[in-house]
Tab-separated table of C-alpha atoms in Angstrom:
chain	number	residue	atom	x	y	z
F	1	UNK	CA	137.980	227.498	168.259
F	2	UNK	CA	139.692	224.097	169.844
F	3	UNK	CA	136.378	223.100	170.910
F	4	UNK	CA	134.813	223.171	168.032
F	5	UNK	CA	138.032	221.647	165.807
F	6	UNK	CA	138.203	218.683	168.188
F	7	UNK	CA	134.666	217.802	168.056
F	8	UNK	CA	134.945	217.705	164.073
F	9	UNK	CA	138.095	215.570	164.378
F	10	UNK	CA	136.343	213.229	166.576
F	11	UNK	CA	132.903	213.431	164.163
F	12	UNK	CA	135.067	212.628	161.345
F	13	UNK	CA	136.621	209.538	163.117
F	14	UNK	CA	133.212	207.982	163.927
F	15	UNK	CA	132.363	208.082	160.606
F	16	UNK	CA	135.158	207.027	159.419
F	17	UNK	CA	135.393	204.052	161.851
F	18	UNK	CA	131.516	203.080	160.835
F	19	UNK	CA	132.319	203.446	157.039
F	20	UNK	CA	135.339	200.638	157.706
F	21	UNK	CA	133.367	198.661	160.346
F	22	UNK	CA	136.236	199.316	163.136
F	23	UNK	CA	134.260	198.598	166.065
F	24	UNK	CA	137.083	199.470	168.662
F	25	UNK	CA	137.634	202.777	166.513
F	26	UNK	CA	134.298	203.415	166.496
F	27	UNK	CA	133.796	203.035	170.423
F	28	UNK	CA	136.901	205.211	171.264
F	29	UNK	CA	135.944	207.767	168.783
F	30	UNK	CA	132.027	208.386	170.204
F	31	UNK	CA	133.723	208.031	174.104
F	32	UNK	CA	136.011	211.098	172.941
F	33	UNK	CA	133.165	212.769	170.798
F	34	UNK	CA	130.837	212.507	174.125
F	35	UNK	CA	133.802	213.525	176.539
F	36	UNK	CA	134.689	216.684	174.471
F	37	UNK	CA	130.886	217.616	174.021
F	38	UNK	CA	130.346	216.875	178.011
F	39	UNK	CA	133.835	219.504	178.641
F	40	UNK	CA	132.431	221.887	176.221
F	41	UNK	CA	134.988	225.218	175.044
F	42	UNK	CA	135.534	225.805	179.171
F	43	UNK	CA	137.151	222.297	179.678
F	44	UNK	CA	139.379	222.973	177.072
F	45	UNK	CA	142.881	224.124	178.067
F	46	UNK	CA	144.001	227.792	177.984
F	47	UNK	CA	146.615	228.815	175.183
F	48	UNK	CA	148.587	232.296	174.356
F	49	UNK	CA	150.003	233.310	171.816
F	50	UNK	CA	153.739	234.165	172.465
F	51	UNK	CA	157.502	233.721	170.835
F	52	UNK	CA	160.033	231.113	170.966
F	53	UNK	CA	163.315	232.680	169.034
F	54	UNK	CA	162.130	234.216	166.120
F	55	UNK	CA	159.057	231.499	165.782
F	56	UNK	CA	155.090	231.991	167.062
F	57	UNK	CA	153.860	229.621	169.200
F	58	UNK	CA	151.550	228.678	171.321
F	59	UNK	CA	151.583	227.955	174.904
F	60	UNK	CA	149.175	225.631	176.056
F	61	UNK	CA	148.503	225.461	180.096
F	62	UNK	CA	146.443	222.400	181.426
F	63	UNK	CA	143.573	223.335	183.387
F	64	UNK	CA	144.099	222.799	187.548
F	65	UNK	CA	140.231	220.511	187.503
F	66	UNK	CA	140.721	218.453	184.454
F	67	UNK	CA	141.949	215.016	184.661
F	68	UNK	CA	145.285	214.616	183.654
F	69	UNK	CA	144.343	211.781	181.238
F	70	UNK	CA	143.029	214.345	178.792
F	71	UNK	CA	146.235	215.428	178.367
F	72	UNK	CA	147.252	212.303	175.794
F	73	UNK	CA	143.764	211.913	175.127
F	74	UNK	CA	143.668	215.638	173.473
F	75	UNK	CA	147.328	215.294	171.787
F	76	UNK	CA	146.165	212.189	170.319
F	77	UNK	CA	143.097	213.969	168.849
F	78	UNK	CA	145.125	216.880	167.672
F	79	UNK	CA	147.617	214.880	165.955
F	80	UNK	CA	144.854	212.646	163.897
F	81	UNK	CA	144.624	215.473	160.984
F	82	UNK	CA	148.415	215.293	160.346
F	83	UNK	CA	147.943	211.557	160.575
F	84	UNK	CA	144.839	210.903	158.433
F	85	UNK	CA	145.780	212.992	155.931
F	86	UNK	CA	143.201	212.122	153.557
F	87	UNK	CA	140.155	212.884	155.469
F	88	UNK	CA	141.384	216.061	156.651
F	89	UNK	CA	141.671	219.808	154.515
F	90	UNK	CA	144.731	221.037	155.824
F	91	UNK	CA	144.451	223.916	154.331
F	92	UNK	CA	144.499	227.321	155.348
F	93	UNK	CA	147.252	228.900	157.316
F	94	UNK	CA	149.795	227.064	159.195
F	95	UNK	CA	148.777	225.897	162.486
F	96	UNK	CA	151.378	227.483	165.361
F	97	UNK	CA	153.820	224.726	167.295
F	98	UNK	CA	152.255	224.168	170.487
F	99	UNK	CA	154.321	224.324	173.580
F	100	UNK	CA	153.329	222.981	176.631
F	101	UNK	CA	153.653	225.340	179.915
F	102	UNK	CA	153.913	223.739	183.202
F	103	UNK	CA	152.132	226.672	184.671
F	104	UNK	CA	148.623	225.968	185.237
F	105	UNK	CA	145.368	227.498	184.581
F	106	UNK	CA	142.886	228.244	187.446
F	107	UNK	CA	139.837	228.362	185.592
F	108	UNK	CA	136.801	227.018	187.295
F	109	UNK	CA	135.464	224.118	186.003
F	110	UNK	CA	131.987	223.946	184.053
F	111	UNK	CA	128.952	223.045	185.909
F	112	UNK	CA	127.701	219.341	185.756
F	113	UNK	CA	130.852	217.649	184.637
F	114	UNK	CA	131.381	213.816	185.860
F	115	UNK	CA	133.386	213.559	189.285
F	116	UNK	CA	135.671	210.974	186.769
F	117	UNK	CA	136.617	214.299	184.795
F	118	UNK	CA	138.092	216.367	187.657
F	119	UNK	CA	141.597	215.574	189.199
F	120	UNK	CA	140.995	213.951	192.442
F	121	UNK	CA	142.980	216.197	194.534
F	122	UNK	CA	140.730	219.178	192.855
F	123	UNK	CA	137.277	217.381	194.293
F	124	UNK	CA	138.950	216.844	197.581
F	125	UNK	CA	139.617	220.990	197.829
F	126	UNK	CA	136.030	221.345	196.422
F	127	UNK	CA	134.741	219.402	199.125
F	128	UNK	CA	136.716	220.901	201.890
F	129	UNK	CA	135.779	224.081	200.841
F	130	UNK	CA	138.931	225.481	199.892
F	131	UNK	CA	138.135	225.691	196.213
F	132	UNK	CA	134.262	226.891	195.286
F	133	UNK	CA	132.086	224.128	194.757
F	134	UNK	CA	130.930	223.604	191.602
F	135	UNK	CA	127.706	221.072	191.060
F	136	UNK	CA	129.213	217.691	189.733
F	137	UNK	CA	127.954	214.264	188.402
F	138	UNK	CA	128.899	212.283	191.506
F	139	UNK	CA	129.300	208.605	190.964
F	140	UNK	CA	129.824	209.150	187.493
F	141	UNK	CA	130.413	205.806	185.497
F	142	UNK	CA	131.703	208.025	182.275
F	143	UNK	CA	135.671	207.194	181.775
F	144	UNK	CA	138.035	209.229	179.888
F	145	UNK	CA	138.595	207.103	177.055
F	146	UNK	CA	142.350	205.749	177.099
F	147	UNK	CA	144.814	206.082	173.799
F	148	UNK	CA	145.744	203.068	173.201
F	149	UNK	CA	147.839	202.896	169.421
F	150	UNK	CA	148.632	206.090	167.105
F	151	UNK	CA	145.781	206.342	164.485
F	152	UNK	CA	147.529	205.219	161.149
F	153	UNK	CA	146.657	206.290	157.760
F	154	UNK	CA	144.851	203.153	155.783
């Protein structure tokens, strides 16, 4: 669900950037779409439903293997539909508020991710045999898109 939703957001923003001649936005959103596609659903954070007082919330746990730069990127992607309201249909049931947990998920990474998508310490532990080895694209030049400015409605 989250994987598909993020792909749709990035695809919509690629199209929007193309239509508006926004080269910087186009470059950012294409790189974001590529990163999401490479991570697949196994590269998305874990979420569990819980309650905070009377409110039902989604508790989000980051992935032990995934580079910390993805947290800011995905917060940016997830907030884009609320900012760019005219591009995204907000109908349907209300989204649950997301609460970020300090607890980290131990889920194994999907194979063939670029080495740049990993936390350096996780890669070191795999290389030392402390964690199970997963095929990694070594010496990858794929970088994680950096969020420079918030998305602004036009």
